[in-house]
PDB file of C-alpha atoms in Angstrom:
ATOM      1  CA  GLU V   1     131.878 148.939 118.467  1.00 80.00           C
ATOM      2  CA  GLN V   2     133.149 150.756 121.554  1.00 89.00           C
ATOM      3  CA  ILE V   3     133.507 153.935 119.512  1.00 93.00           C
ATOM      4  CA  LEU V   4     129.879 153.719 118.425  1.00 95.00           C
ATOM      5  CA  GLU V   5     128.692 153.185 122.001  1.00 94.00           C
ATOM      6  CA  ALA V   6     130.802 156.111 123.239  1.00 95.00           C
ATOM      7  CA  ALA V   7     129.482 158.339 120.440  1.00 95.00           C
ATOM      8  CA  LYS V   8     125.905 157.315 121.342  1.00 94.00           C
ATOM      9  CA  SER V   9     126.492 158.378 124.955  1.00 95.00           C
ATOM     10  CA  ILE V  10     127.867 161.777 123.897  1.00 94.00           C
ATOM     11  CA  ALA V  11     124.998 162.364 121.505  1.00 94.00           C
ATOM     12  CA  ALA V  12     122.432 161.456 124.174  1.00 94.00           C
ATOM     13  CA  ALA V  13     124.094 163.622 126.845  1.00 95.00           C
ATOM     14  CA  THR V  14     124.447 166.596 124.465  1.00 93.00           C
ATOM     15  CA  ALA V  15     120.846 166.267 123.282  1.00 92.00           C
ATOM     16  CA  ALA V  16     119.663 166.241 126.928  1.00 92.00           C
ATOM     17  CA  LEU V  17     121.739 169.329 127.745  1.00 92.00           C
ATOM     18  CA  VAL V  18     120.554 171.261 124.710  1.00 89.00           C
ATOM     19  CA  LYS V  19     116.952 170.252 125.382  1.00 88.00           C
ATOM     20  CA  THR V  20     117.173 171.650 128.916  1.00 87.00           C
ATOM     21  CA  ALA V  21     118.636 174.912 127.599  1.00 86.00           C
ATOM     22  CA  SER V  22     116.012 175.137 124.832  1.00 84.00           C
ATOM     23  CA  ALA V  23     113.176 174.536 127.289  1.00 81.00           C
ATOM     24  CA  ALA V  24     114.158 177.668 129.224  1.00 72.00           C
ATOM     25  CA  GLN V  25     114.352 179.722 126.030  1.00 67.00           C
ATOM     26  CA  ARG V  26     111.116 178.407 124.597  1.00 60.00           C
ATOM     27  CA  GLU V  27     109.105 179.921 127.436  1.00 57.00           C
ATOM     28  CA  LEU V  28     109.979 183.338 126.034  1.00 50.00           C
ATOM     29  CA  VAL V  29     109.328 182.687 122.335  1.00 43.00           C
TER      30      VAL V  29
ATOM     31  CA  MET U   1     118.180 163.691 100.478  1.00 46.00           C
ATOM     32  CA  PRO U   2     119.580 162.153 103.679  1.00 52.00           C
ATOM     33  CA  VAL U   3     122.214 164.161 105.543  1.00 77.00           C
ATOM     34  CA  PHE U   4     123.970 161.186 107.132  1.00 88.00           C
ATOM     35  CA  HIS U   5     125.039 158.463 104.742  1.00 89.00           C
ATOM     36  CA  THR U   6     124.725 155.448 107.045  1.00 94.00           C
ATOM     37  CA  LYS U   7     121.824 154.382 109.250  1.00 95.00           C
ATOM     38  CA  THR U   8     124.124 153.950 112.249  1.00 95.00           C
ATOM     39  CA  ILE U   9     125.519 157.496 111.987  1.00 95.00           C
ATOM     40  CA  GLU U  10     122.041 158.844 111.320  1.00 95.00           C
ATOM     41  CA  SER U  11     120.563 157.116 114.374  1.00 95.00           C
ATOM     42  CA  ILE U  12     123.331 158.516 116.592  1.00 95.00           C
ATOM     43  CA  LEU U  13     123.508 162.085 115.297  1.00 94.00           C
ATOM     44  CA  GLU U  14     120.076 162.957 113.942  1.00 92.00           C
ATOM     45  CA  PRO U  15     118.383 163.481 117.375  1.00 91.00           C
ATOM     46  CA  VAL U  16     121.194 165.685 118.708  1.00 90.00           C
ATOM     47  CA  ALA U  17     121.419 167.597 115.403  1.00 92.00           C
ATOM     48  CA  GLN U  18     117.713 168.426 115.705  1.00 89.00           C
ATOM     49  CA  GLN U  19     118.115 169.624 119.293  1.00 87.00           C
ATOM     50  CA  VAL U  20     121.102 171.799 118.398  1.00 89.00           C
ATOM     51  CA  SER U  21     119.322 173.454 115.452  1.00 88.00           C
ATOM     52  CA  ARG U  22     116.316 174.109 117.665  1.00 83.00           C
ATOM     53  CA  LEU U  23     118.551 175.833 120.230  1.00 83.00           C
ATOM     54  CA  VAL U  24     120.207 177.915 117.503  1.00 83.00           C
ATOM     55  CA  ILE U  25     116.805 179.024 116.167  1.00 81.00           C
ATOM     56  CA  LEU U  26     115.569 179.884 119.656  1.00 78.00           C
ATOM     57  CA  HIS U  27     118.733 181.834 120.317  1.00 76.00           C
ATOM     58  CA  GLU U  28     118.335 183.782 117.083  1.00 75.00           C
ATOM     59  CA  GLU U  29     114.672 184.510 117.756  1.00 72.00           C
ATOM     60  CA  ALA U  30     115.141 185.580 121.376  1.00 64.00           C
ATOM     61  CA  GLU U  31     118.623 186.988 121.606  1.00 56.00           C
ATOM     62  CA  ASP U  32     118.459 187.917 125.278  1.00 54.00           C
ATOM     63  CA  GLY U  33     116.205 185.066 126.273  1.00 66.00           C
ATOM     64  CA  ASN U  34     114.895 183.862 129.602  1.00 74.00           C
ATOM     65  CA  ALA U  35     117.109 183.103 132.535  1.00 80.00           C
ATOM     66  CA  MET U  36     118.986 179.864 131.861  1.00 83.00           C
ATOM     67  CA  PRO U  37     118.666 177.091 134.402  1.00 84.00           C
ATOM     68  CA  ASP U  38     121.758 175.716 136.120  1.00 87.00           C
ATOM     69  CA  LEU U  39     123.321 173.454 133.488  1.00 90.00           C
ATOM     70  CA  ALA U  40     126.103 172.070 135.680  1.00 91.00           C
ATOM     71  CA  VAL U  41     124.639 168.556 135.920  1.00 93.00           C
ATOM     72  CA  PRO U  42     123.922 167.968 132.187  1.00 93.00           C
ATOM     73  CA  VAL U  43     127.260 169.603 131.249  1.00 94.00           C
ATOM     74  CA  ARG U  44     129.074 167.243 133.637  1.00 94.00           C
ATOM     75  CA  ALA U  45     127.286 164.315 131.963  1.00 95.00           C
ATOM     76  CA  VAL U  46     128.497 165.514 128.556  1.00 95.00           C
ATOM     77  CA  LYS U  47     132.057 165.951 129.881  1.00 95.00           C
ATOM     78  CA  ALA U  48     132.059 162.402 131.301  1.00 96.00           C
ATOM     79  CA  ALA U  49     130.834 161.021 127.960  1.00 96.00           C
ATOM     80  CA  VAL U  50     133.493 163.070 126.115  1.00 96.00           C
ATOM     81  CA  ASP U  51     136.262 161.786 128.397  1.00 95.00           C
ATOM     82  CA  ASN U  52     135.121 158.243 127.706  1.00 95.00           C
ATOM     83  CA  LEU U  53     135.023 158.841 123.933  1.00 95.00           C
ATOM     84  CA  VAL U  54     138.508 160.360 123.981  1.00 94.00           C
ATOM     85  CA  ARG U  55     139.831 157.319 125.887  1.00 95.00           C
ATOM     86  CA  VAL U  56     138.114 154.819 123.568  1.00 95.00           C
ATOM     87  CA  GLY U  57     139.107 156.882 120.518  1.00 94.00           C
ATOM     88  CA  TYR U  58     142.810 156.860 121.335  1.00 94.00           C
ATOM     89  CA  GLU U  59     142.650 153.142 122.178  1.00 94.00           C
ATOM     90  CA  THR U  60     141.168 152.581 118.709  1.00 93.00           C
ATOM     91  CA  VAL U  61     143.845 154.771 117.081  1.00 93.00           C
ATOM     92  CA  ASN U  62     146.664 152.987 118.924  1.00 93.00           C
ATOM     93  CA  SER U  63     145.455 149.482 118.156  1.00 93.00           C
ATOM     94  CA  SER U  64     144.659 150.151 114.481  1.00 92.00           C
ATOM     95  CA  ASP U  65     147.068 149.603 111.607  1.00 93.00           C
ATOM     96  CA  ASP U  66     145.005 151.896 109.366  1.00 95.00           C
ATOM     97  CA  GLN U  67     147.263 154.918 108.809  1.00 96.00           C
ATOM     98  CA  ILE U  68     144.424 157.110 107.511  1.00 96.00           C
ATOM     99  CA  LEU U  69     142.336 156.397 110.613  1.00 95.00           C
ATOM    100  CA  LYS U  70     145.356 157.211 112.793  1.00 96.00           C
ATOM    101  CA  GLN U  71     145.586 160.537 110.979  1.00 96.00           C
ATOM    102  CA  ASP U  72     141.856 161.418 110.836  1.00 95.00           C
ATOM    103  CA  MET U  73     140.664 160.491 114.306  1.00 95.00           C
ATOM    104  CA  PRO U  74     142.822 162.658 116.642  1.00 96.00           C
ATOM    105  CA  PRO U  75     141.662 166.038 115.204  1.00 96.00           C
ATOM    106  CA  ALA U  76     138.030 164.923 115.637  1.00 96.00           C
ATOM    107  CA  LEU U  77     138.748 163.904 119.248  1.00 96.00           C
ATOM    108  CA  THR U  78     140.425 167.276 119.898  1.00 96.00           C
ATOM    109  CA  ARG U  79     137.409 169.068 118.438  1.00 96.00           C
ATOM    110  CA  VAL U  80     135.039 167.173 120.749  1.00 96.00           C
ATOM    111  CA  GLU U  81     137.276 167.727 123.767  1.00 96.00           C
ATOM    112  CA  GLU U  82     137.684 171.474 123.151  1.00 96.00           C
ATOM    113  CA  SER U  83     133.945 171.844 122.609  1.00 96.00           C
ATOM    114  CA  SER U  84     133.213 170.207 125.950  1.00 95.00           C
ATOM    115  CA  LEU U  85     135.447 172.840 127.599  1.00 96.00           C
ATOM    116  CA  LEU U  86     133.281 175.553 126.016  1.00 96.00           C
ATOM    117  CA  LEU U  87     130.252 173.917 127.632  1.00 95.00           C
ATOM    118  CA  LEU U  88     131.974 173.944 131.021  1.00 95.00           C
ATOM    119  CA  ASP U  89     132.778 177.647 130.536  1.00 95.00           C
ATOM    120  CA  ALA U  90     129.167 178.323 129.559  1.00 93.00           C
ATOM    121  CA  SER U  91     127.917 176.517 132.642  1.00 94.00           C
ATOM    122  CA  ASP U  92     130.241 178.519 134.930  1.00 94.00           C
ATOM    123  CA  LEU U  93     129.252 181.829 133.321  1.00 93.00           C
ATOM    124  CA  LEU U  94     125.550 181.007 133.572  1.00 90.00           C
ATOM    125  CA  ARG U  95     125.842 180.180 137.245  1.00 90.00           C
ATOM    126  CA  ALA U  96     127.193 183.690 137.816  1.00 91.00           C
ATOM    127  CA  ASP U  97     124.720 185.305 135.399  1.00 90.00           C
ATOM    128  CA  PRO U  98     121.749 183.290 134.075  1.00 88.00           C
ATOM    129  CA  TYR U  99     121.250 185.937 131.349  1.00 85.00           C
ATOM    130  CA  SER U 100     124.863 185.931 130.138  1.00 86.00           C
ATOM    131  CA  GLY U 101     125.073 186.443 126.359  1.00 86.00           C
ATOM    132  CA  PRO U 102     128.627 185.080 125.985  1.00 90.00           C
ATOM    133  CA  ALA U 103     127.526 181.968 127.934  1.00 90.00           C
ATOM    134  CA  ARG U 104     124.711 181.318 125.466  1.00 88.00           C
ATOM    135  CA  LYS U 105     127.128 181.715 122.573  1.00 90.00           C
ATOM    136  CA  LYS U 106     129.545 179.262 124.196  1.00 93.00           C
ATOM    137  CA  LEU U 107     126.698 176.858 124.808  1.00 92.00           C
ATOM    138  CA  ILE U 108     125.736 176.900 121.134  1.00 91.00           C
ATOM    139  CA  GLU U 109     129.323 176.801 119.919  1.00 94.00           C
ATOM    140  CA  GLY U 110     130.140 173.948 122.302  1.00 95.00           C
ATOM    141  CA  SER U 111     127.138 171.795 121.447  1.00 93.00           C
ATOM    142  CA  ARG U 112     127.639 172.459 117.736  1.00 94.00           C
ATOM    143  CA  GLY U 113     131.338 171.552 118.072  1.00 95.00           C
ATOM    144  CA  ILE U 114     130.494 168.309 119.837  1.00 95.00           C
ATOM    145  CA  LEU U 115     128.061 167.459 117.058  1.00 94.00           C
ATOM    146  CA  GLN U 116     130.615 168.259 114.334  1.00 94.00           C
ATOM    147  CA  GLY U 117     133.495 166.543 116.125  1.00 95.00           C
ATOM    148  CA  THR U 118     131.456 163.395 116.806  1.00 95.00           C
ATOM    149  CA  SER U 119     130.293 163.439 113.199  1.00 94.00           C
ATOM    150  CA  ALA U 120     133.908 163.695 111.950  1.00 95.00           C
ATOM    151  CA  LEU U 121     134.922 160.898 114.301  1.00 95.00           C
ATOM    152  CA  LEU U 122     132.122 158.582 113.165  1.00 95.00           C
ATOM    153  CA  LEU U 123     132.930 159.393 109.547  1.00 94.00           C
ATOM    154  CA  ALA U 124     136.618 158.561 110.068  1.00 95.00           C
ATOM    155  CA  PHE U 125     135.641 155.293 111.730  1.00 94.00           C
ATOM    156  CA  ASP U 126     133.125 154.475 109.001  1.00 95.00           C
ATOM    157  CA  GLU U 127     135.651 155.190 106.234  1.00 95.00           C
ATOM    158  CA  SER U 128     138.060 152.851 107.959  1.00 95.00           C
ATOM    159  CA  GLU U 129     135.391 150.120 107.963  1.00 95.00           C
ATOM    160  CA  VAL U 130     134.808 150.780 104.247  1.00 96.00           C
ATOM    161  CA  ARG U 131     138.547 150.399 103.570  1.00 96.00           C
ATOM    162  CA  LYS U 132     138.342 146.921 105.140  1.00 96.00           C
ATOM    163  CA  ILE U 133     135.611 145.950 102.661  1.00 97.00           C
ATOM    164  CA  VAL U 134     137.590 147.502  99.794  1.00 97.00           C
ATOM    165  CA  ARG U 135     140.573 145.309 100.768  1.00 97.00           C
ATOM    166  CA  VAL U 136     138.369 142.214 100.457  1.00 97.00           C
ATOM    167  CA  CYS U 137     137.168 143.414  97.035  1.00 98.00           C
ATOM    168  CA  LYS U 138     140.778 143.946  95.926  1.00 98.00           C
ATOM    169  CA  ASN U 139     141.574 140.434  97.105  1.00 96.00           C
ATOM    170  CA  VAL U 140     138.940 139.103  94.690  1.00 97.00           C
ATOM    171  CA  LEU U 141     140.451 141.260  91.914  1.00 97.00           C
ATOM    172  CA  GLU U 142     143.846 139.688  92.611  1.00 96.00           C
ATOM    173  CA  TYR U 143     142.389 136.210  92.185  1.00 95.00           C
ATOM    174  CA  LEU U 144     140.679 137.233  88.950  1.00 96.00           C
ATOM    175  CA  ALA U 145     144.006 138.538  87.653  1.00 95.00           C
ATOM    176  CA  ILE U 146     145.572 135.068  87.901  1.00 94.00           C
ATOM    177  CA  THR U 147     142.814 133.425  85.839  1.00 95.00           C
ATOM    178  CA  GLU U 148     145.083 133.405  82.787  1.00 92.00           C
ATOM    179  CA  VAL U 149     147.557 131.002  84.403  1.00 93.00           C
ATOM    180  CA  VAL U 150     144.836 128.404  85.057  1.00 95.00           C
ATOM    181  CA  ASP U 151     145.368 125.957  82.183  1.00 91.00           C
ATOM    182  CA  ARG U 152     144.868 122.559  83.812  1.00 94.00           C
ATOM    183  CA  MET U 153     141.809 121.027  85.511  1.00 95.00           C
ATOM    184  CA  GLU U 154     143.776 120.577  88.771  1.00 95.00           C
ATOM    185  CA  ASP U 155     144.593 124.305  88.711  1.00 95.00           C
ATOM    186  CA  LEU U 156     140.941 125.108  88.155  1.00 96.00           C
ATOM    187  CA  VAL U 157     139.959 123.069  91.237  1.00 96.00           C
ATOM    188  CA  THR U 158     142.524 124.983  93.345  1.00 95.00           C
ATOM    189  CA  PHE U 159     141.437 128.289  91.774  1.00 96.00           C
ATOM    190  CA  VAL U 160     137.763 127.712  92.642  1.00 96.00           C
ATOM    191  CA  LYS U 161     138.700 126.488  96.113  1.00 95.00           C
ATOM    192  CA  ASN U 162     140.649 129.693  96.774  1.00 94.00           C
ATOM    193  CA  LEU U 163     138.297 132.121  95.055  1.00 95.00           C
ATOM    194  CA  SER U 164     135.042 130.904  96.667  1.00 95.00           C
ATOM    195  CA  PRO U 165     135.693 131.990 100.298  1.00 96.00           C
ATOM    196  CA  VAL U 166     136.999 135.428  99.240  1.00 96.00           C
ATOM    197  CA  LEU U 167     134.033 135.934  96.932  1.00 97.00           C
ATOM    198  CA  THR U 168     131.619 134.845  99.675  1.00 97.00           C
ATOM    199  CA  ARG U 169     133.254 137.248 102.114  1.00 97.00           C
ATOM    200  CA  MET U 170     133.023 140.104  99.622  1.00 98.00           C
ATOM    201  CA  THR U 171     129.348 139.356  98.927  1.00 97.00           C
ATOM    202  CA  LYS U 172     128.548 139.203 102.647  1.00 97.00           C
ATOM    203  CA  ASN U 173     130.385 142.455 103.422  1.00 98.00           C
ATOM    204  CA  VAL U 174     128.966 144.419 100.489  1.00 97.00           C
ATOM    205  CA  ASP U 175     125.494 143.087 101.212  1.00 96.00           C
ATOM    206  CA  ALA U 176     125.709 144.240 104.840  1.00 97.00           C
ATOM    207  CA  ARG U 177     127.089 147.621 103.768  1.00 97.00           C
ATOM    208  CA  GLU U 178     124.260 148.090 101.272  1.00 96.00           C
ATOM    209  CA  LYS U 179     121.737 147.632 104.085  1.00 96.00           C
ATOM    210  CA  GLU U 180     123.573 150.276 106.146  1.00 95.00           C
ATOM    211  CA  LEU U 181     123.384 153.033 103.529  1.00 95.00           C
ATOM    212  CA  THR U 182     120.702 155.711 103.680  1.00 93.00           C
ATOM    213  CA  HIS U 183     121.118 156.728 100.037  1.00 92.00           C
ATOM    214  CA  GLN U 184     118.836 154.567  97.881  1.00 92.00           C
ATOM    215  CA  VAL U 185     120.732 155.257  94.632  1.00 93.00           C
ATOM    216  CA  HIS U 186     123.992 153.976  96.140  1.00 94.00           C
ATOM    217  CA  ARG U 187     122.210 150.933  97.564  1.00 95.00           C
ATOM    218  CA  ASP U 188     120.756 150.083  94.160  1.00 96.00           C
ATOM    219  CA  MET U 189     124.141 150.505  92.473  1.00 96.00           C
ATOM    220  CA  LEU U 190     125.812 148.128  94.927  1.00 97.00           C
ATOM    221  CA  LEU U 191     123.031 145.561  94.605  1.00 97.00           C
ATOM    222  CA  ARG U 192     123.162 145.674  90.806  1.00 97.00           C
ATOM    223  CA  SER U 193     126.937 145.193  90.624  1.00 98.00           C
ATOM    224  CA  LEU U 194     126.894 142.478  93.261  1.00 97.00           C
ATOM    225  CA  GLU U 195     124.195 140.628  91.346  1.00 97.00           C
ATOM    226  CA  GLN U 196     126.305 140.866  88.183  1.00 97.00           C
ATOM    227  CA  VAL U 197     129.332 139.400  89.982  1.00 97.00           C
ATOM    228  CA  LYS U 198     127.200 136.549  91.343  1.00 96.00           C
ATOM    229  CA  ASN U 199     125.773 135.791  87.883  1.00 97.00           C
ATOM    230  CA  LEU U 200     129.170 135.969  86.188  1.00 97.00           C
ATOM    231  CA  THR U 201     130.940 133.610  88.610  1.00 97.00           C
ATOM    232  CA  PRO U 202     129.593 130.337  87.107  1.00 97.00           C
ATOM    233  CA  VAL U 203     130.130 131.848  83.630  1.00 97.00           C
ATOM    234  CA  LEU U 204     133.791 132.439  84.501  1.00 97.00           C
ATOM    235  CA  ILE U 205     134.334 128.908  85.811  1.00 97.00           C
ATOM    236  CA  SER U 206     132.671 127.425  82.753  1.00 97.00           C
ATOM    237  CA  GLY U 207     134.765 129.749  80.527  1.00 97.00           C
ATOM    238  CA  ILE U 208     138.003 128.565  82.152  1.00 97.00           C
ATOM    239  CA  LYS U 209     136.893 124.949  81.748  1.00 96.00           C
ATOM    240  CA  ILE U 210     136.190 125.509  78.026  1.00 96.00           C
ATOM    241  CA  PHE U 211     139.579 127.203  77.651  1.00 96.00           C
ATOM    242  CA  ILE U 212     141.380 124.247  79.290  1.00 96.00           C
ATOM    243  CA  THR U 213     139.525 121.771  77.049  1.00 96.00           C
ATOM    244  CA  ALA U 214     140.303 123.886  73.954  1.00 95.00           C
ATOM    245  CA  LYS U 215     143.951 124.049  74.909  1.00 93.00           C
ATOM    246  CA  GLN U 216     144.114 120.264  75.263  1.00 91.00           C
ATOM    247  CA  SER U 217     142.289 119.620  71.979  1.00 92.00           C
ATOM    248  CA  GLY U 218     143.917 122.510  70.124  1.00 88.00           C
ATOM    249  CA  GLN U 219     140.530 123.643  68.787  1.00 91.00           C
ATOM    250  CA  GLY U 220     138.768 126.987  69.331  1.00 93.00           C
ATOM    251  CA  LEU U 221     141.539 128.194  71.618  1.00 94.00           C
ATOM    252  CA  VAL U 222     141.457 131.883  70.634  1.00 95.00           C
ATOM    253  CA  GLU U 223     137.686 132.131  70.994  1.00 96.00           C
ATOM    254  CA  ALA U 224     137.738 130.324  74.352  1.00 96.00           C
ATOM    255  CA  GLN U 225     140.472 132.623  75.593  1.00 96.00           C
ATOM    256  CA  ASN U 226     138.593 135.732  74.430  1.00 97.00           C
ATOM    257  CA  ASN U 227     135.396 134.584  76.148  1.00 97.00           C
ATOM    258  CA  ARG U 228     137.236 133.840  79.403  1.00 97.00           C
ATOM    259  CA  ASP U 229     139.040 137.200  79.336  1.00 97.00           C
ATOM    260  CA  TYR U 230     135.806 139.037  78.542  1.00 97.00           C
ATOM    261  CA  THR U 231     134.136 137.514  81.632  1.00 97.00           C
ATOM    262  CA  VAL U 232     137.144 138.367  83.802  1.00 97.00           C
ATOM    263  CA  ARG U 233     137.022 141.953  82.529  1.00 97.00           C
ATOM    264  CA  LYS U 234     133.276 142.211  83.164  1.00 98.00           C
ATOM    265  CA  MET U 235     133.643 140.877  86.709  1.00 98.00           C
ATOM    266  CA  SER U 236     136.623 143.155  87.421  1.00 98.00           C
ATOM    267  CA  ASP U 237     134.709 146.183  86.107  1.00 98.00           C
ATOM    268  CA  GLU U 238     131.770 145.396  88.393  1.00 98.00           C
ATOM    269  CA  ILE U 239     134.076 145.003  91.397  1.00 98.00           C
ATOM    270  CA  HIS U 240     135.781 148.307  90.565  1.00 98.00           C
ATOM    271  CA  GLU U 241     132.310 149.859  90.446  1.00 98.00           C
ATOM    272  CA  ILE U 242     131.505 148.344  93.871  1.00 98.00           C
ATOM    273  CA  ILE U 243     134.731 149.852  95.246  1.00 97.00           C
ATOM    274  CA  ARG U 244     133.843 153.246  93.767  1.00 97.00           C
ATOM    275  CA  VAL U 245     130.310 153.264  95.197  1.00 96.00           C
ATOM    276  CA  LEU U 246     131.485 152.027  98.609  1.00 96.00           C
ATOM    277  CA  GLN U 247     133.659 155.124  98.856  1.00 93.00           C
ATOM    278  CA  LEU U 248     130.871 157.528  97.924  1.00 90.00           C
ATOM    279  CA  THR U 249     128.988 159.563 100.466  1.00 78.00           C
ATOM    280  CA  THR U 250     125.770 161.498  99.828  1.00 62.00           C
ATOM    281  CA  TYR U 251     127.859 164.643 100.076  1.00 58.00           C
ATOM    282  CA  ASP U 252     130.035 163.563  97.109  1.00 58.00           C
ATOM    283  CA  GLU U 253     127.012 163.275  94.906  1.00 54.00           C
ATOM    284  CA  GLU U 254     125.602 166.656  95.949  1.00 54.00           C
ATOM    285  CA  GLU U 255     128.947 168.191  95.176  1.00 49.00           C
ATOM    286  CA  TRP U 256     128.959 166.470  91.789  1.00 45.00           C
ATOM    287  CA  ASP U 257     125.405 167.690  91.022  1.00 42.00           C
TER     288      ASP U 257
END
C-alpha cells in the first residue's frame, strides 16, 4: 500500500514538472 | 489494447505517460524551443517524492520474504533515483541557460526514466501480489491431491472442513484480481475457470461420498473412483488455468500474437 502511495506521489510530481516544461514549449509550436 | 495491465497501475502511470509523450513530441517539433522556466521547484518536488519511494521501496524489500521481489525491486529503485538526478542536472543547466539543449535532453531522459523505473517497480510489486494468489491456488491443488485418501465419512467431513476456507480464499482473491485487470480477455478467462471450480466443488464432494459408499458396499467401486478422479482432474486443470492467466500480462499476449 505504501509503495502505491509513494508511486502516486512520484507520478503526480513528474506529471506537474513535465506539464510546466511543456507549457513553455507549446507557446512556440 | 490497454498498455497497463492493471487498473491501479494504469491510474498511476497513464497521466504521467501522456505528459511525457507530449513533452517528447514538443521537443521533436521545436528542437530549440522557447526559453524554459525555472524548474527548480517542481524538480525538488519530484526529488522529494523519489526519496520517499526509495525509502518505502527498500523497507518493502527488507521486510518481504519474496526472493523475486527482493531481486526485481532494487534495480527499479536505482533507475528512478538516477533519473531524478538527471532532472536536477537539467534544472541547474536551465537556470544558467534557459535555452540549453543538453538540459532539455536530460529533462526528457529523466522524466522518461522516472516513468520507466516507477513502471518496473509497480510491475515487480504487482507480480509479487500475484505470487501470493498463486500460492493460495496451489494450496487448493494440494488439498485436491489428497482426495484419493478420503475413504471414510469422517475423513470426508475433515476434508470439506479444511478445503472450504482455502477454496473461499482462492475465490475471493481471484475475483478481486479479475476486477483489477484491464484486459477483458484475461478477465473473462479467470471468471470462466473460477465458475467451473465453483460448479465442480459440490460434484467433487458428492463423488467422494459415492466412492466411500461404493467402497463400503463393494459395488460400483471402479466407476465411482473414475468419476471422483475425473472431477479432481477437471478442477485441477481449471486451477492450473487460473494460475496461468494470473501470470499473464497484456504484453505477453502481444508477444504471442
